[in-house]
Amino acid sequence: MSEKIARKHQNQTNRARPRNGIDKKVVYKSVLENPFCVEWPSMSPNVQNMLLAHVVQHLDGVSAYHSAKHTMNRQSRKRRSEGISSRKRRGETSQSDERTTPDSSGECTKENYDNAKSPEIVHHMTIGINEVTKDLELQARTARQTLTSGAETSDNATSHCSKLVLVCRGDINPPILIAHLPQLVASCNLTSSSHGPSLRAPKVWLAPLAKGAEESLAQALGLRRVSVLTIKSTAPNFPELLSLLASIPILTPPWAQPSTPGTSLHILPTHIKQLRTTAPKNIKEARQKKVQAKILARSRKKASRSTMTKIPHRAVIPPKP
């Protein structure tokens, strides 16, 4: 009986806002669910909090490094803009005086930046949805190329390693921004599990975090927002996280797993979702308004073209000597 209960999917969309003031009604459309999808891994709140605390502890010193780097970039842009404006005011074309004049602010900024040396973990992590997506795509691609060629290069070895992907799932809105990550992580694990015995089989753990984790990671990194963070297995103190990662299931696409002899095929039941959307109450009136709007737009475009062709070209009369 519990399997027949309808599941409710709540995904916010920008199309839910009313437009044009047309009276609409709520309608439901039947949509066939895609069976080739990978669900998010289930994690207990205790494991989420412990994993977040360990990661924040390992990010000690990264906030000061990013703050010093941001200050140096801001001051260098300010000096560059001030130098350009001063040269424009004085009308100088040479930069000889500027090269010989020492810049005390630049020395101070460089000194502050050198004092805040980059922590070792900075070179073993990736920040941001786009950058993490590119990194995972590169890992899946290189693993597939290594599998077909049978040889592992140094570049593939550096990019093809175990990783922990932390996703602030409770803080990201809309959730469609990170909906591709489970599928991508499963693809990486699939290519890794297909390696022969001579090659290593790295794993990619996907850890969704609860609401409020983004603020903690942003403070630890010294950034405004941190939606997704990837930590490589080559990072220092990464073995300390393995005890917590043991409780996180490894995502793999179930339809791509090789079938063992003697096992029967399991067919997934058909799941039809009812999509809640809106439609005009008077469809005939809405269609007429749409046609009238198109006719009006065409007439305006035609009128603008006709006015442009009617403008006479003025002849340029040369001045008398």
Short mmCIF file of C-alpha atoms in Angstrom, two decimals:
data_model
loop_
_atom_site.label_atom_id
_atom_site.label_comp_id
_atom_site.label_asym_id
_atom_site.label_seq_id
_atom_site.Cartn_x
_atom_site.Cartn_y
_atom_site.Cartn_z
CA MET A 1 0.00 0.00 0.00
CA SER A 2 2.87 2.36 0.75
CA GLU A 3 4.24 1.95 -2.79
CA LYS A 4 1.02 3.36 -4.27
CA ILE A 5 1.22 6.62 -2.34
CA ALA A 6 1.99 9.51 -4.69
CA ARG A 7 5.30 11.20 -4.10
CA LYS A 8 5.34 14.98 -4.08
CA HIS A 9 8.20 16.71 -5.90
CA GLN A 10 8.76 20.31 -4.88
CA ASN A 11 11.10 22.21 -7.18
CA GLN A 12 10.94 25.97 -7.37
CA THR A 13 10.90 27.53 -10.80
CA ASN A 14 11.04 31.05 -12.18
CA ARG A 15 8.05 30.34 -14.42
CA ALA A 16 5.69 30.20 -11.45
CA ARG A 17 5.36 33.99 -11.47
CA PRO A 18 2.19 35.32 -13.13
CA ARG A 19 2.67 37.23 -16.36
CA ASN A 20 0.45 39.57 -18.41
CA GLY A 21 -2.27 39.48 -15.76
CA ILE A 22 -4.19 36.67 -17.50
CA ASP A 23 -6.58 34.68 -15.34
CA LYS A 24 -5.17 31.19 -15.01
CA LYS A 25 -6.22 27.94 -13.46
CA VAL A 26 -4.22 25.08 -11.99
CA VAL A 27 -3.90 22.05 -14.26
CA TYR A 28 -1.97 18.78 -14.01
CA LYS A 29 -0.03 17.19 -16.83
CA SER A 30 1.13 13.58 -16.85
CA VAL A 31 4.90 13.22 -17.23
CA LEU A 32 6.75 9.92 -17.48
CA GLU A 33 9.63 9.81 -15.01
CA ASN A 34 13.09 9.19 -16.41
CA PRO A 35 14.32 5.81 -15.12
CA PHE A 36 17.95 6.70 -15.88
CA CYS A 37 18.44 8.93 -12.87
CA VAL A 38 20.69 8.68 -9.83
CA GLU A 39 19.33 9.60 -6.44
CA TRP A 40 21.24 11.63 -3.87
CA PRO A 41 22.99 9.54 -1.22
CA SER A 42 21.33 9.37 2.18
CA MET A 43 23.37 10.65 5.12
CA SER A 44 22.43 10.97 8.76
CA PRO A 45 22.54 14.48 10.29
CA ASN A 46 25.20 13.31 12.73
CA VAL A 47 27.55 12.28 9.91
CA GLN A 48 26.86 15.54 8.07
CA ASN A 49 27.76 17.65 11.10
CA MET A 50 30.88 15.64 11.91
CA LEU A 51 32.09 15.76 8.31
CA LEU A 52 31.52 19.51 8.11
CA ALA A 53 33.37 20.08 11.39
CA HIS A 54 36.38 18.03 10.22
CA VAL A 55 36.54 19.86 6.89
CA VAL A 56 36.32 23.30 8.53
CA GLN A 57 39.09 22.29 10.91
CA HIS A 58 41.35 21.30 7.99
CA LEU A 59 40.69 24.66 6.27
CA ASP A 60 42.60 26.58 8.92
CA GLY A 61 44.50 29.50 7.36
CA VAL A 62 42.64 29.52 4.04
CA SER A 63 40.47 32.49 5.03
CA ALA A 64 43.51 34.70 5.76
CA TYR A 65 45.12 33.67 2.48
CA HIS A 66 42.05 34.57 0.40
CA SER A 67 41.59 37.86 2.29
CA ALA A 68 45.21 38.88 1.60
CA LYS A 69 44.88 37.86 -2.04
CA HIS A 70 41.67 39.87 -2.43
CA THR A 71 43.28 42.92 -0.81
CA MET A 72 46.29 42.72 -3.11
CA ASN A 73 44.13 42.44 -6.24
CA ARG A 74 41.94 45.33 -5.17
CA GLN A 75 44.91 47.62 -4.43
CA SER A 76 46.62 46.70 -7.70
CA ARG A 77 43.46 47.59 -9.66
CA LYS A 78 43.21 50.85 -7.75
CA ARG A 79 46.84 51.77 -8.49
CA ARG A 80 46.37 50.89 -12.15
CA SER A 81 43.27 53.07 -12.48
CA GLU A 82 44.92 55.96 -10.64
CA GLY A 83 47.99 55.73 -12.88
CA ILE A 84 45.88 55.79 -16.04
CA SER A 85 43.83 58.77 -14.86
CA SER A 86 46.93 60.73 -13.82
CA ARG A 87 48.60 60.13 -17.19
CA LYS A 88 45.47 61.30 -18.96
CA ARG A 89 45.38 64.50 -16.89
CA ARG A 90 49.04 65.32 -17.46
CA GLY A 91 49.00 64.19 -21.09
CA GLU A 92 52.12 62.08 -20.66
CA THR A 93 53.02 59.47 -23.23
CA SER A 94 56.12 58.13 -21.55
CA GLN A 95 56.24 55.86 -18.53
CA SER A 96 59.86 56.54 -17.60
CA ASP A 97 59.01 58.59 -14.52
CA GLU A 98 56.54 55.98 -13.33
CA ARG A 99 59.08 53.18 -13.68
CA THR A 100 61.73 55.00 -11.65
CA THR A 101 59.33 56.08 -8.90
CA PRO A 102 58.97 53.38 -6.21
CA ASP A 103 55.46 52.37 -5.18
CA SER A 104 55.22 52.02 -1.43
CA SER A 105 51.65 50.73 -1.50
CA GLY A 106 52.64 47.91 -3.84
CA GLU A 107 55.48 46.87 -1.55
CA CYS A 108 53.16 46.82 1.42
CA THR A 109 50.58 44.76 -0.43
CA LYS A 110 53.16 42.26 -1.66
CA GLU A 111 54.56 41.96 1.84
CA ASN A 112 51.12 41.26 3.28
CA TYR A 113 50.48 38.69 0.56
CA ASP A 114 53.80 36.95 1.14
CA ASN A 115 53.16 36.79 4.88
CA ALA A 116 49.93 34.90 4.27
CA LYS A 117 51.41 31.90 2.48
CA SER A 118 49.00 29.62 0.72
CA PRO A 119 48.11 26.58 2.85
CA GLU A 120 48.85 23.18 1.38
CA ILE A 121 45.18 22.25 1.13
CA VAL A 122 44.51 25.11 -1.32
CA HIS A 123 46.30 23.18 -4.07
CA HIS A 124 44.13 20.10 -3.49
CA MET A 125 40.61 21.51 -3.66
CA THR A 126 38.18 23.00 -6.19
CA ILE A 127 35.52 25.59 -5.35
CA GLY A 128 32.35 26.47 -7.25
CA ILE A 129 29.64 24.65 -9.18
CA ASN A 130 31.16 25.31 -12.60
CA GLU A 131 34.72 24.43 -11.61
CA VAL A 132 33.67 21.24 -9.83
CA THR A 133 31.57 20.23 -12.83
CA LYS A 134 34.54 20.73 -15.17
CA ASP A 135 36.78 18.75 -12.83
CA LEU A 136 34.40 15.79 -12.64
CA GLU A 137 33.83 15.82 -16.40
CA LEU A 138 37.59 15.80 -16.95
CA GLN A 139 38.01 12.87 -14.58
CA ALA A 140 35.30 10.83 -16.30
CA ARG A 141 36.72 11.66 -19.73
CA THR A 142 40.32 10.82 -18.84
CA ALA A 143 39.24 7.59 -17.17
CA ARG A 144 37.37 6.57 -20.30
CA GLN A 145 40.39 7.38 -22.48
CA THR A 146 42.69 5.45 -20.15
CA LEU A 147 40.33 2.49 -20.28
CA THR A 148 40.30 2.41 -24.09
CA SER A 149 44.01 3.04 -24.59
CA GLY A 150 45.23 0.93 -21.67
CA ALA A 151 47.98 3.40 -20.72
CA GLU A 152 47.89 5.92 -17.90
CA THR A 153 49.83 9.16 -18.36
CA SER A 154 51.04 11.51 -15.67
CA ASP A 155 48.30 14.05 -16.46
CA ASN A 156 45.63 11.38 -16.11
CA ALA A 157 47.13 10.20 -12.84
CA THR A 158 46.96 13.69 -11.34
CA SER A 159 43.35 14.32 -12.40
CA HIS A 160 42.17 10.76 -11.79
CA CYS A 161 42.20 10.42 -8.01
CA SER A 162 39.72 9.90 -5.20
CA LYS A 163 37.71 12.98 -4.27
CA LEU A 164 35.17 14.18 -1.77
CA VAL A 165 32.46 16.43 -3.21
CA LEU A 166 30.71 18.54 -0.57
CA VAL A 167 27.42 20.07 -1.73
CA CYS A 168 25.47 22.59 0.36
CA ARG A 169 22.22 21.11 -0.89
CA GLY A 170 20.04 22.74 1.75
CA ASP A 171 21.27 26.25 0.88
CA ILE A 172 21.15 26.14 -2.94
CA ASN A 173 18.08 27.60 -4.62
CA PRO A 174 16.92 26.57 -7.19
CA PRO A 175 17.99 22.94 -6.70
CA ILE A 176 18.28 22.38 -10.44
CA LEU A 177 21.71 24.05 -10.30
CA ILE A 178 23.16 20.92 -8.68
CA ALA A 179 20.78 18.28 -10.07
CA HIS A 180 23.48 17.01 -12.45
CA LEU A 181 26.05 16.21 -9.76
CA PRO A 182 24.75 12.74 -8.73
CA GLN A 183 24.71 11.61 -12.35
CA LEU A 184 28.21 13.00 -12.93
CA VAL A 185 29.64 11.41 -9.80
CA ALA A 186 28.10 8.07 -10.74
CA SER A 187 29.70 8.34 -14.17
CA CYS A 188 33.11 8.90 -12.57
CA ASN A 189 32.66 5.88 -10.30
CA LEU A 190 31.50 3.74 -13.23
CA THR A 191 34.62 4.44 -15.29
CA SER A 192 36.80 3.93 -12.22
CA SER A 193 35.28 0.54 -11.42
CA SER A 194 35.91 -0.58 -15.00
CA HIS A 195 39.68 -0.37 -14.56
CA GLY A 196 41.78 -3.46 -14.72
CA PRO A 197 43.72 -4.85 -11.77
CA SER A 198 46.89 -2.99 -12.82
CA LEU A 199 45.27 0.42 -12.44
CA ARG A 200 43.97 2.06 -9.35
CA ALA A 201 40.24 2.48 -8.90
CA PRO A 202 39.67 5.90 -7.31
CA LYS A 203 36.35 6.72 -5.71
CA VAL A 204 34.27 9.88 -5.68
CA TRP A 205 32.12 10.49 -2.60
CA LEU A 206 29.15 12.83 -2.84
CA ALA A 207 28.18 14.36 0.51
CA PRO A 208 25.07 16.57 0.61
CA LEU A 209 25.12 18.93 3.58
CA ALA A 210 22.22 20.41 5.53
CA LYS A 211 21.10 24.02 5.55
CA GLY A 212 23.61 26.41 7.10
CA ALA A 213 26.70 24.56 5.85
CA GLU A 214 27.36 27.16 3.15
CA GLU A 215 27.86 29.90 5.71
CA SER A 216 30.32 27.77 7.69
CA LEU A 217 32.36 26.89 4.61
CA ALA A 218 32.31 30.49 3.37
CA GLN A 219 33.69 31.76 6.68
CA ALA A 220 36.38 29.07 6.74
CA LEU A 221 37.45 29.89 3.17
CA GLY A 222 37.09 33.66 3.40
CA LEU A 223 34.66 33.83 0.47
CA ARG A 224 31.15 35.15 0.03
CA ARG A 225 29.52 31.91 -1.04
CA VAL A 226 30.65 28.32 -1.30
CA SER A 227 28.01 26.09 -2.86
CA VAL A 228 30.17 23.13 -3.88
CA LEU A 229 33.64 22.14 -2.67
CA THR A 230 35.85 19.26 -3.82
CA ILE A 231 38.77 17.92 -1.77
CA LYS A 232 41.21 15.50 -3.38
CA SER A 233 42.64 12.46 -1.65
CA THR A 234 46.11 13.98 -2.06
CA ALA A 235 45.24 16.71 0.45
CA PRO A 236 46.90 16.59 3.87
CA ASN A 237 44.90 14.96 6.66
CA PHE A 238 42.53 13.39 4.12
CA PRO A 239 42.94 9.89 5.65
CA GLU A 240 41.28 11.25 8.80
CA LEU A 241 38.04 11.59 6.82
CA LEU A 242 37.98 7.99 5.61
CA SER A 243 36.23 6.77 8.76
CA LEU A 244 33.34 9.15 8.07
CA LEU A 245 33.31 8.44 4.34
CA ALA A 246 32.79 4.75 5.03
CA SER A 247 29.14 5.46 5.86
CA ILE A 248 28.52 7.33 2.57
CA PRO A 249 27.35 5.05 -0.25
CA ILE A 250 29.31 5.15 -3.50
CA LEU A 251 27.03 6.30 -6.32
CA THR A 252 26.99 4.11 -9.41
CA PRO A 253 24.37 3.90 -12.17
CA PRO A 254 22.39 0.71 -11.45
CA TRP A 255 21.53 0.11 -15.12
CA ALA A 256 25.21 -0.03 -16.10
CA GLN A 257 26.28 -2.68 -13.62
CA PRO A 258 27.29 -6.01 -15.21
CA SER A 259 24.84 -8.80 -14.50
CA THR A 260 26.17 -11.88 -12.79
CA PRO A 261 25.12 -15.34 -14.00
CA GLY A 262 22.14 -16.76 -12.20
CA THR A 263 20.53 -13.42 -11.32
CA SER A 264 17.18 -12.43 -12.76
CA LEU A 265 16.63 -9.06 -14.39
CA HIS A 266 14.70 -6.54 -12.34
CA ILE A 267 12.42 -4.21 -14.28
CA LEU A 268 11.61 -0.90 -12.69
CA PRO A 269 7.91 -0.09 -12.32
CA THR A 270 6.49 2.70 -14.43
CA HIS A 271 6.19 5.95 -12.53
CA ILE A 272 4.01 8.70 -13.98
CA LYS A 273 4.34 12.09 -12.34
CA GLN A 274 1.59 14.68 -12.29
CA LEU A 275 3.15 18.04 -13.11
CA ARG A 276 1.35 20.94 -11.47
CA THR A 277 1.21 23.94 -13.80
CA THR A 278 -1.18 26.67 -14.90
CA ALA A 279 -3.24 27.35 -18.02
CA PRO A 280 -5.51 30.22 -19.08
CA LYS A 281 -9.10 29.90 -17.98
CA ASN A 282 -10.37 31.10 -21.36
CA ILE A 283 -8.09 29.46 -23.93
CA LYS A 284 -9.85 31.05 -26.91
CA GLU A 285 -9.43 34.55 -25.51
CA ALA A 286 -5.77 33.91 -24.71
CA ARG A 287 -5.11 32.73 -28.27
CA GLN A 288 -6.80 35.82 -29.72
CA LYS A 289 -4.69 38.11 -27.53
CA LYS A 290 -1.55 36.28 -28.63
CA VAL A 291 -2.46 36.68 -32.32
CA GLN A 292 -3.26 40.37 -31.83
CA ALA A 293 0.05 40.93 -30.09
CA LYS A 294 1.90 39.34 -33.03
CA ILE A 295 0.01 41.48 -35.56
CA LEU A 296 0.75 44.62 -33.55
CA ALA A 297 4.45 43.76 -33.34
CA ARG A 298 4.62 43.18 -37.12
CA SER A 299 2.89 46.50 -37.84
CA ARG A 300 5.30 48.36 -35.58
CA LYS A 301 8.27 46.72 -37.24
CA LYS A 302 6.91 47.56 -40.70
CA ALA A 303 6.24 51.18 -39.69
CA SER A 304 9.75 51.61 -38.34
CA ARG A 305 11.22 50.30 -41.60
CA SER A 306 9.09 52.66 -43.70
CA THR A 307 10.12 55.71 -41.67
CA MET A 308 13.78 54.78 -42.08
CA THR A 309 13.46 54.58 -45.89
CA LYS A 310 11.65 57.95 -46.11
CA ILE A 311 14.45 59.89 -44.40
CA PRO A 312 16.32 61.73 -47.23
CA HIS A 313 20.07 61.68 -47.33
CA ARG A 314 21.51 65.13 -46.85
CA ALA A 315 24.13 66.16 -49.36
CA VAL A 316 27.39 67.37 -47.89
CA ILE A 317 28.31 70.76 -49.42
CA PRO A 318 32.04 71.45 -49.32
CA PRO A 319 33.05 74.81 -47.84
CA LYS A 320 33.96 77.62 -50.20
CA PRO A 321 37.69 78.33 -50.51
#
